[in-house]
Amino acid sequence: MAVSIKDVEKIALLAKLKFNEREMEKLRGDLNKILEYIDKLNELDLEKVNPLENINETENVSREDKVKQSMDTELALSNAPSKTGKFFKVPKVIDK
Amino acid sequence: MNSTPKSFSEINSGLNSRSLTCVKLVNSYLENIQSQKDLNVFINLFEEDALKRAVEIDGRLKAGTAGKLAGMVISVKDVISVKDKPLTCASKILSGYNASYNATVIDRLLEEDAIIIGKTNCDEFAMGSSNENSFYGPVKNPVDKTRVPGGSSGASAVSVASDMCLLSLGSETGGSIRQPASYCGITGLKMTYGRLSRYGLVAFASSFDSIGIFGNNSSDIAVLLEVIAGIDKMDSTSSNEPVKNYSAILKNNIDPAKVKIGYAKEYFEEGLDSDIKNGILLQLDKLKKEGFEIREISLPHSRYVIQTYYILTSAEASSNLSRYDGVRYGYRSQNSSSLEEMYINTRSEGFGEEVKRRIMLGTYVLSAGYYDAYYRKAQKVRRLIMNDFENAFKEVDFIVSPTTPTTAFKLGEKVDDPLSMYLNDIYTASVNLAGIPAISIPAGKDRNNLPFGLQIMGKKFDEAGLLAMWNEIKY
C-alpha cells in the first residue's frame, strides 16, 4: 500500500504540520521507502503472539491519592510565550 | 590541551593530598572546552556556576563534609532537565525554555556534590545517529574532524573523549550512547529499562528511553550509578529492584571458568565491515584463551529489529511530541490568526526535518486502518525479539557483538538517506526492544585508524556484570 500525496496531506493534518510541495514529495518518497522496508514483518506468523506493551511487565503501579504541593502558577507561567494574568494567552478560538 | 586525571580515584587522591582542588580541575576542563570549540560540543556551558560550586565543594572537602561525588565533573546531554537552565533538546521549538525542575538523576548527583559543567549538543529530541540533526549545528568527531561522532548523544561522547569532563550523562532509545561511544573510542553503558528514573528526561519513545553513562573506566561509572540508580516515585516505570554495590562487586575478579559468553551468528553476517568483524572475533578468541566458554547462539528475529524499532519509536514519538504546540513554553510562531494555525505554524517552523519525518511516520502507523497492520504487529514482534534474548540468556551469561556495522562515517554522507542512517542501529536497537542493559567498549581500530566498539549485552539488571566484563577486554 503505497503512500500518495493525498495520504501525506491527511497525515500532516493529523500531526498538525504543514509542508510545501517539494517537502511533500520528499516525504512521500521517504515514507514509501521506509514502509517498504517495514513490510518485511509480514513474513512472520504472528497469529498466536501476545503483543508486548510494557517492557518490564509491571502491573498497576499506583500511589496514595494525597494532595501535594505541585508547580506553582508563577513558575508554570514563567516560560509562556504569551500570558495574561494567571493564564496562558493564545489566538482567538471563536470567531467574532 | 590540559591533561586531566583519567579516573575518579586519581582525582580523589589528588584532592586528599591537596595537590588538586575542584577549582583547578574545573578550570582545566574549561580550558580544554575553549581550545576545542570547533567540535561544537556544548549548547550551554555552566562556566560561572561550575566554578562557584567548585569553590563551595573545596570548602566542604576541607571541612570533611563533602558528598561522595565531590571532584566528579559531569556533562549532561541537553535532553535532561537541570533546573533554571535552558533545556533545548537541540531543537528550535524549545527556544527560550528554562527547565522548571531537576531530573531525578540530576537531583541525586548534585546532592552528592558532583559538578555539572554544561549541557551537550545532540540530535534533535535524540532522533539521529550522527549528531547532525541539531538546531545548534553538527558535532565533529575528535578522532577525525571530517567525520560524525555518532548520535544521538554524540557530543556527550566527545566531551569525555576530549577531556572536557570525567563522565557524561547521555540517553538511549536505540543505541544513542553505545554507537557514539564506539565512534569516539570510549565506553558507554546503557542501563536496564527502569534502572534509572526517566523523570526529567525529555520523552522520545517512553517504552525505550533510558539514561546512560559515558566514561573512561568501570569504577567511575560504578560510583556514579550507585548514586543515581533506584526507584523514584516520579517515574512509575522505574524499577524497585535493589541497587547493587557496583564498586564492591568490581573489586572481585571474574572467574572465567564460571562465565559463558554467547555470540549471535546473526550479528556477523553481511553488512559488517571486515576489520570490525576480525577485531571482534580476535577479542572473542582472547576471551576463550583466558578460560571463558564461548558458545554460538542464535537470535533468530534479529533481521526484524530495525523495522520493529522504527514503527514503535516513531509511534511513541508522534504522541510524545504532540505537547509542543507553542502554548505553554518554547517557540511560538508569531503570524497566526487562529489557534489551529498557531499550532501548525509553531510545529512546522520549530521542528527539524528528521523529527517531522518521524512524527509523520508515527502518525501514519497509528492512524485509522493501519494500527493493526503496523503498531500492533510491531508490538508482537517486540515480544519475539525479547523472547530470543530470554532464551539465549538461559544458555549464556553475556552476548558479545560488534556495536556498529561500520566506523564513523563522513559528515553529510548519510543526511539525505534516512533508511541507511537507520541501519546504523542494527546491532544496538535490539537491546532497547528487549529492555536489557548493554555496554560498548573500545575494541580496536580499522584500516583508517578509526575506533570501533565491542558490545556486551547482559541480563536484566546485570550492569555490574557488564562493568566487570569491561575489565576483561583489552586491546
XYZ file of C-alpha atoms in Angstrom:
571
model
C 0.000 0.000 0.000
C 1.969 2.920 -1.354
C 1.588 6.317 0.292
C 0.136 9.002 -2.016
C 0.433 12.766 -1.797
C -3.170 12.758 -0.556
C -2.144 10.423 2.303
C 0.757 12.714 3.187
C -1.651 15.668 3.309
C -4.033 13.758 5.568
C -1.272 12.628 7.951
C 0.168 16.150 8.083
C -3.244 17.457 9.094
C -3.463 14.884 11.908
C 0.090 15.668 13.053
C -0.528 19.452 12.914
C 2.293 20.011 10.448
C 2.388 21.649 7.043
C 4.774 21.141 4.145
C 5.417 22.781 0.804
C 5.126 20.809 -2.412
C 8.776 19.849 -2.575
C 8.845 18.670 1.069
C 5.631 16.743 0.475
C 7.173 14.895 -2.469
C 10.339 14.106 -0.460
C 8.242 12.819 2.457
C 6.158 10.640 0.166
C 9.353 9.074 -1.172
C 10.919 8.624 2.280
C 7.769 7.156 3.816
C 7.318 4.723 0.948
C 10.923 3.603 1.201
C 10.676 3.120 4.982
C 7.280 1.362 4.771
C 8.505 -0.940 2.033
C 11.372 -1.919 4.319
C 8.972 -2.353 7.235
C 6.789 -4.707 5.181
C 9.370 -7.426 5.872
C 7.455 -8.040 9.117
C 4.709 -9.648 7.018
C 6.913 -12.732 6.648
C 6.190 -13.628 10.259
C 3.265 -15.647 11.506
C 2.093 -13.608 14.496
C -1.341 -15.121 14.991
C -0.550 -16.594 18.424
C 1.893 -13.963 19.712
C 0.862 -11.664 22.548
C 1.804 -8.052 21.899
C 4.445 -6.693 24.311
C 3.046 -3.487 25.730
C 5.107 -2.998 28.844
C 8.737 -3.961 28.791
C 9.189 -4.903 32.453
C 5.617 -6.245 32.549
C 4.829 -4.436 35.775
C 1.172 -4.050 36.727
C -0.870 -1.248 38.238
C 1.875 0.855 39.775
C -0.107 3.217 41.965
C 0.479 5.710 44.718
C -1.596 7.111 47.557
C -4.116 9.704 46.466
C -2.777 12.517 48.597
C -2.819 16.258 47.892
C 0.697 17.533 47.465
C 2.387 20.763 46.509
C 2.746 20.944 42.745
C 4.295 23.514 40.443
C 3.017 26.979 41.352
C 1.285 29.171 38.802
C 4.054 31.722 38.581
C 6.698 29.101 37.773
C 4.396 27.336 35.318
C 3.764 30.629 33.512
C 7.384 31.745 33.561
C 8.116 30.026 30.229
C 4.917 31.062 28.455
C 5.418 32.752 25.085
C 2.341 34.856 25.871
C 0.296 35.211 29.054
C -2.295 37.375 30.719
C -2.818 37.383 34.482
C -2.891 33.762 35.633
C -3.442 32.375 32.152
C -1.622 31.280 29.017
C -2.696 33.525 26.154
C -3.449 32.105 22.685
C -5.045 33.461 19.491
C -8.834 33.669 19.499
C -10.580 30.296 19.210
C -14.086 31.615 18.466
C -14.730 33.887 15.508
C -16.246 37.270 16.216
C 45.259 20.862 25.812
C 45.479 20.202 29.532
C 45.971 16.655 30.556
C 43.273 15.860 33.111
C 43.016 12.934 35.544
C 41.701 9.814 33.838
C 39.850 8.355 36.785
C 37.852 9.391 39.828
C 40.288 7.570 42.114
C 43.141 9.645 40.673
C 41.068 12.796 41.344
C 40.333 11.641 44.882
C 43.957 11.032 45.717
C 44.798 14.469 44.282
C 42.091 16.090 46.394
C 43.192 14.177 49.504
C 46.846 15.133 49.116
C 45.798 18.730 48.336
C 47.741 18.668 45.058
C 44.403 19.169 43.312
C 41.328 21.296 44.011
C 37.900 21.248 42.393
C 38.554 24.785 41.146
C 41.785 23.706 39.439
C 40.047 20.720 37.933
C 37.084 22.711 36.599
C 39.480 25.286 35.124
C 41.414 22.561 33.300
C 38.228 21.211 31.774
C 37.059 24.720 30.841
C 40.354 25.396 29.086
C 40.008 22.149 27.143
C 36.484 23.151 26.167
C 37.704 26.571 24.981
C 40.591 25.167 22.956
C 38.300 22.654 21.189
C 35.335 24.912 20.440
C 35.347 23.791 16.806
C 33.946 20.391 17.887
C 30.676 22.187 18.840
C 30.151 20.110 21.978
C 28.214 22.386 24.347
C 24.876 24.057 23.755
C 25.139 25.709 27.170
C 28.271 25.914 29.236
C 27.827 26.468 33.005
C 31.171 28.220 33.403
C 30.335 30.513 36.334
C 28.084 28.064 38.155
C 30.601 25.242 37.875
C 33.396 27.400 39.298
C 31.195 28.745 42.078
C 30.201 25.221 43.031
C 33.834 24.098 42.845
C 34.755 26.751 45.452
C 31.920 25.576 47.731
C 32.858 21.928 47.370
C 36.541 22.653 48.008
C 35.325 24.230 51.260
C 33.300 21.169 52.161
C 36.264 18.913 51.332
C 38.389 20.880 53.787
C 35.666 20.633 56.424
C 35.220 16.918 55.764
C 31.558 17.320 54.860
C 31.719 16.773 51.090
C 29.465 14.287 49.288
C 30.500 11.034 47.607
C 30.874 12.614 44.178
C 32.990 15.621 45.218
C 35.519 16.149 42.433
C 33.393 14.475 39.779
C 32.750 16.837 36.877
C 29.960 15.743 34.549
C 28.450 16.959 31.295
C 24.769 16.360 30.641
C 23.053 15.737 27.312
C 20.627 18.549 26.665
C 17.563 16.324 26.878
C 17.842 16.067 30.676
C 16.379 18.808 32.910
C 18.648 20.927 35.075
C 16.528 23.429 36.992
C 16.619 27.080 35.902
C 18.861 26.252 32.944
C 17.841 26.266 29.295
C 16.710 22.852 28.064
C 16.758 22.761 24.265
C 16.774 19.115 23.093
C 18.819 20.706 20.274
C 15.511 21.943 18.839
C 14.323 25.381 17.833
C 10.928 24.534 19.315
C 12.292 24.737 22.878
C 13.983 28.125 22.329
C 13.744 30.227 25.442
C 12.625 27.376 27.712
C 14.229 27.170 31.147
C 13.721 23.890 32.977
C 11.241 24.216 35.852
C 12.658 21.279 37.793
C 15.628 18.930 38.096
C 15.574 15.444 36.642
C 15.748 12.867 39.441
C 19.223 11.760 38.360
C 20.379 15.396 38.489
C 18.926 15.913 41.991
C 20.735 12.802 43.163
C 24.134 13.634 41.732
C 24.043 17.261 42.903
C 23.118 16.061 46.391
C 26.442 14.169 46.441
C 28.434 17.202 45.218
C 29.032 16.355 41.572
C 29.621 19.399 39.378
C 27.732 19.868 36.105
C 29.910 21.670 33.598
C 27.289 22.168 30.895
C 24.680 20.754 28.549
C 25.868 18.887 25.494
C 24.697 19.047 21.909
C 22.802 16.074 20.430
C 20.444 15.126 17.622
C 17.149 16.993 17.915
C 14.989 15.213 20.524
C 17.611 12.423 20.440
C 16.500 11.359 16.956
C 19.508 10.512 14.851
C 22.711 8.532 14.596
C 25.178 11.259 13.625
C 24.554 14.348 15.762
C 23.905 16.264 12.544
C 20.189 16.836 13.240
C 20.815 19.677 15.677
C 19.421 23.216 15.528
C 22.786 24.186 17.057
C 24.822 22.640 14.256
C 26.625 19.327 13.809
C 29.219 17.982 16.260
C 32.604 16.787 14.987
C 34.433 13.604 15.886
C 37.711 14.449 17.680
C 39.416 11.414 16.139
C 38.792 12.806 12.628
C 37.032 16.160 12.353
C 35.613 15.364 8.913
C 33.566 12.577 10.471
C 30.466 12.364 12.662
C 30.810 11.469 16.361
C 27.718 9.269 16.160
C 24.429 10.071 17.774
C 22.236 10.968 19.231
C 24.417 11.530 22.329
C 27.375 12.426 20.087
C 28.595 15.474 21.966
C 28.357 13.678 25.316
C 30.764 11.064 23.948
C 33.068 13.772 22.583
C 33.092 15.638 25.917
C 34.524 12.547 27.645
C 36.837 11.571 24.761
C 38.282 15.108 24.638
C 38.910 15.664 28.369
C 36.151 18.231 28.868
C 34.769 16.374 31.899
C 35.206 12.992 33.613
C 31.823 11.458 32.836
C 28.768 12.326 30.807
C 25.086 11.511 31.092
C 23.513 10.644 27.759
C 20.312 8.928 26.787
C 19.347 5.985 24.627
C 16.348 4.899 22.663
C 18.054 2.623 20.139
C 21.806 2.908 20.610
C 22.346 6.624 21.187
C 25.028 6.001 23.805
C 26.720 2.859 22.534
C 27.039 3.976 18.910
C 28.787 7.322 19.643
C 30.943 5.592 22.265
C 32.061 3.191 19.529
C 32.699 6.003 17.010
C 34.684 8.093 19.503
C 36.713 5.275 21.054
C 35.317 5.431 24.595
C 32.913 3.374 26.719
C 29.177 3.877 27.081
C 26.762 1.959 29.271
C 23.033 1.670 28.586
C 21.129 0.560 31.679
C 18.271 -1.891 32.007
C 14.957 -0.185 31.261
C 13.723 1.187 34.576
C 17.100 1.127 36.369
C 17.354 4.931 36.246
C 14.391 7.227 36.692
C 13.254 8.918 33.483
C 11.738 11.839 35.415
C 13.188 14.941 33.783
C 14.437 13.094 30.702
C 12.503 14.569 27.789
C 10.367 11.773 26.320
C 11.135 10.431 22.848
C 9.804 6.848 22.989
C 8.803 6.190 26.582
C 8.910 2.393 26.493
C 12.509 2.525 25.200
C 14.130 5.647 26.676
C 16.835 5.261 29.270
C 19.598 7.410 30.652
C 23.143 6.076 30.386
C 26.742 6.981 31.199
C 29.911 7.608 29.199
C 33.217 7.127 31.000
C 36.837 6.076 30.921
C 36.742 3.212 33.387
C 34.375 0.872 35.140
C 34.894 2.068 38.696
C 33.937 5.671 37.804
C 30.682 4.550 36.245
C 30.048 2.233 39.208
C 30.360 5.094 41.708
C 28.014 7.362 39.745
C 25.499 4.597 39.107
C 25.250 3.785 42.828
C 24.243 7.388 43.455
C 21.706 7.900 40.672
C 20.067 4.463 40.301
C 16.971 3.270 42.099
C 13.231 3.603 42.276
C 11.669 7.035 42.014
C 8.091 7.858 42.850
C 8.067 10.379 39.996
C 8.546 7.609 37.400
C 6.147 4.689 37.692
C 8.301 2.684 35.260
C 11.398 2.967 37.463
C 12.229 -0.387 38.982
C 12.137 -1.366 42.653
C 14.953 -3.868 42.039
C 17.550 -3.139 44.783
C 20.551 -1.072 43.652
C 23.749 -3.105 43.798
C 27.001 -2.041 45.367
C 28.678 -1.922 41.976
C 32.049 -0.727 43.294
C 32.317 -3.616 45.748
C 31.336 -6.158 43.088
C 34.042 -4.820 40.763
C 36.708 -5.448 43.388
C 36.285 -9.195 42.931
C 37.822 -10.573 39.778
C 35.698 -12.593 37.402
C 36.387 -16.319 37.351
C 36.385 -17.056 33.593
C 35.616 -20.719 34.199
C 32.217 -19.723 35.562
C 31.218 -17.406 32.712
C 29.628 -18.371 29.411
C 29.747 -15.883 26.572
C 27.472 -16.182 23.576
C 27.990 -14.800 20.138
C 24.998 -14.492 17.876
C 25.768 -15.593 14.368
C 23.163 -13.115 13.048
C 25.408 -10.239 14.175
C 28.329 -11.292 11.986
C 26.572 -11.551 8.634
C 26.579 -9.296 5.565
C 26.841 -5.535 6.087
C 29.504 -5.819 8.792
C 32.854 -4.191 7.956
C 35.592 -6.833 7.694
C 38.046 -5.001 10.006
C 35.380 -4.780 12.720
C 34.415 -8.413 12.221
C 38.017 -9.562 12.551
C 38.578 -7.296 15.561
C 35.596 -8.679 17.446
C 36.480 -12.284 16.583
C 40.016 -11.624 17.836
C 38.591 -10.381 21.149
C 36.398 -13.474 21.426
C 39.454 -15.594 20.816
C 41.349 -13.797 23.592
C 38.452 -14.345 25.999
C 38.465 -18.018 25.095
C 42.184 -18.243 25.862
C 41.558 -16.629 29.233
C 39.217 -19.500 30.021
C 35.770 -18.122 29.177
C 33.458 -20.547 27.471
C 32.400 -19.155 24.090
C 29.209 -20.518 22.629
C 27.404 -19.796 19.384
C 23.820 -18.759 19.988
C 21.002 -17.587 17.775
C 18.813 -14.506 17.950
C 16.565 -15.554 15.076
C 14.452 -12.385 14.907
C 17.437 -10.052 14.520
C 16.515 -9.293 10.933
C 13.251 -7.678 12.096
C 14.798 -5.360 14.680
C 15.051 -2.129 12.701
C 11.525 -2.401 11.286
C 10.026 -3.067 14.709
C 12.106 -0.349 16.310
C 11.095 2.362 13.827
C 7.386 1.554 13.964
C 7.212 1.598 17.750
C 9.557 4.514 18.469
C 8.033 6.722 15.763
C 4.554 5.960 17.052
C 5.533 6.814 20.620
C 7.390 9.916 19.438
C 4.413 11.223 17.463
C 2.357 11.001 20.626
C 5.020 12.372 22.999
C 5.871 15.320 20.762
C 2.274 16.446 20.432
C 2.878 18.504 23.578
C 4.979 21.010 21.627
C 2.276 23.374 20.466
C 3.582 26.833 21.338
C 1.091 27.385 24.164
C 2.975 26.888 27.413
C 6.693 27.116 26.677
C 9.296 27.388 23.967
C 8.952 28.778 20.476
C 5.677 30.225 19.158
C 5.120 31.264 15.567
C 4.064 34.903 15.529
C 1.909 35.264 12.434
C -1.143 33.126 13.127
C -4.742 34.298 13.043
C -6.247 31.261 14.771
C -5.289 28.751 17.440
C -5.186 25.907 14.917
C -2.919 27.910 12.627
C -0.694 28.777 15.596
C -0.232 25.066 16.394
C 0.572 24.186 12.803
C 2.929 27.111 12.190
C 4.730 26.664 15.505
C 5.345 22.954 14.933
C 6.260 23.329 11.263
C 8.746 26.121 11.965
C 10.013 24.676 15.264
C 10.795 21.036 14.409
C 13.644 19.951 12.143
C 13.317 17.646 9.153
C 14.131 14.303 10.832
C 11.800 14.959 13.767
C 8.969 15.820 11.358
C 9.670 12.683 9.329
C 9.343 10.519 12.442
C 6.205 12.310 13.626
C 4.722 11.677 10.162
C 5.743 8.004 10.166
C 4.429 7.583 13.718
C 1.146 9.315 12.938
C 0.749 7.137 9.847
C 1.282 3.832 11.650
C -1.162 4.860 14.383
C -3.823 6.226 12.024
C -7.200 4.538 11.490
C -6.887 1.411 9.407
C -3.146 0.984 9.899
C -2.895 0.429 13.656
C -3.168 -3.363 13.415
C -1.038 -3.588 10.275
C 1.870 -1.759 11.832
C 1.773 -0.830 15.507
C 0.092 -3.955 16.866
C 2.196 -6.144 14.619
C 5.397 -4.484 15.815
C 4.398 -4.991 19.451
C 4.087 -8.700 18.697
C 7.484 -8.863 17.029
C 8.901 -6.992 20.001
C 7.833 -9.921 22.174
C 9.557 -12.383 19.830
C 12.755 -10.332 20.000
C 12.579 -10.213 23.803
C 11.969 -13.986 23.864
C 15.076 -14.506 21.706
C 17.147 -12.859 24.431
C 15.400 -14.709 27.246
C 16.165 -17.998 25.531
C 19.775 -17.023 24.833
C 20.329 -15.989 28.445
C 19.269 -19.446 29.595
C 22.433 -20.694 27.907
C 24.918 -17.851 28.371
C 25.648 -15.005 30.806
C 26.616 -12.384 28.227
C 26.309 -11.874 24.488
C 29.179 -10.259 22.604
C 28.765 -8.499 19.251
C 30.054 -5.527 17.290
C 28.448 -2.237 18.390
C 28.121 -0.840 14.867
C 28.456 -2.264 11.337
C 30.992 0.435 10.332
C 33.268 3.013 11.930
C 32.392 6.750 11.925
C 31.167 7.973 8.546
C 31.784 11.372 6.943
C 29.765 14.430 7.942
C 26.978 14.865 5.379
C 27.394 11.370 3.952
C 24.025 9.992 5.044
C 21.846 13.046 5.722
C 19.754 12.528 2.583
C 19.180 8.822 3.102
C 17.182 8.207 6.298
C 16.986 4.452 5.809
C 20.746 3.994 5.545
C 21.103 6.193 8.653
C 18.605 3.946 10.498
C 20.643 0.822 9.650
C 23.399 2.111 11.933
C 21.291 0.892 14.845
C 21.164 -2.683 13.595
C 23.214 -4.198 16.463
C 22.098 -1.815 19.193
C 18.315 -1.341 18.868
C 17.515 -4.952 19.816
C 18.752 -4.200 23.333
C 16.237 -1.364 23.738
C 13.446 -3.510 22.308
C 14.233 -6.159 24.953
C 14.854 -3.666 27.789
C 18.195 -5.260 28.737
C 21.475 -3.467 29.590
C 24.482 -3.309 27.259
C 27.879 -1.680 27.089
C 30.124 -0.604 24.215
C 33.848 -0.921 24.941
C 36.758 0.201 22.698
C 37.986 -2.930 20.898
C 40.234 -1.851 18.062
C 40.821 0.402 15.091
C 40.103 -0.110 11.413
C 42.386 0.397 8.378
C 41.798 4.167 8.597
C 42.779 4.234 12.266
C 39.161 4.863 13.318
C 37.990 3.245 16.551
C 35.250 0.644 16.861
C 33.497 -0.811 19.867
C 32.660 -4.256 21.141
C 29.183 -4.602 22.582
C 28.366 -6.794 25.565
C 24.701 -7.391 26.261
C 23.631 -8.658 29.662
C 20.694 -9.996 31.608
C 18.238 -7.501 33.050
C 19.793 -5.591 35.990
C 23.255 -7.109 35.459
C 25.001 -3.756 34.978
C 27.619 -4.979 37.470
C 28.414 -7.948 35.245
C 28.865 -5.693 32.212
C 31.208 -3.379 34.114
C 33.204 -6.355 35.374
C 33.475 -7.795 31.857
C 34.800 -4.429 30.654
C 37.896 -5.044 32.772
C 38.486 -8.265 30.808
C 38.520 -6.572 27.380
C 41.930 -5.255 26.420
C 43.165 -4.350 23.005
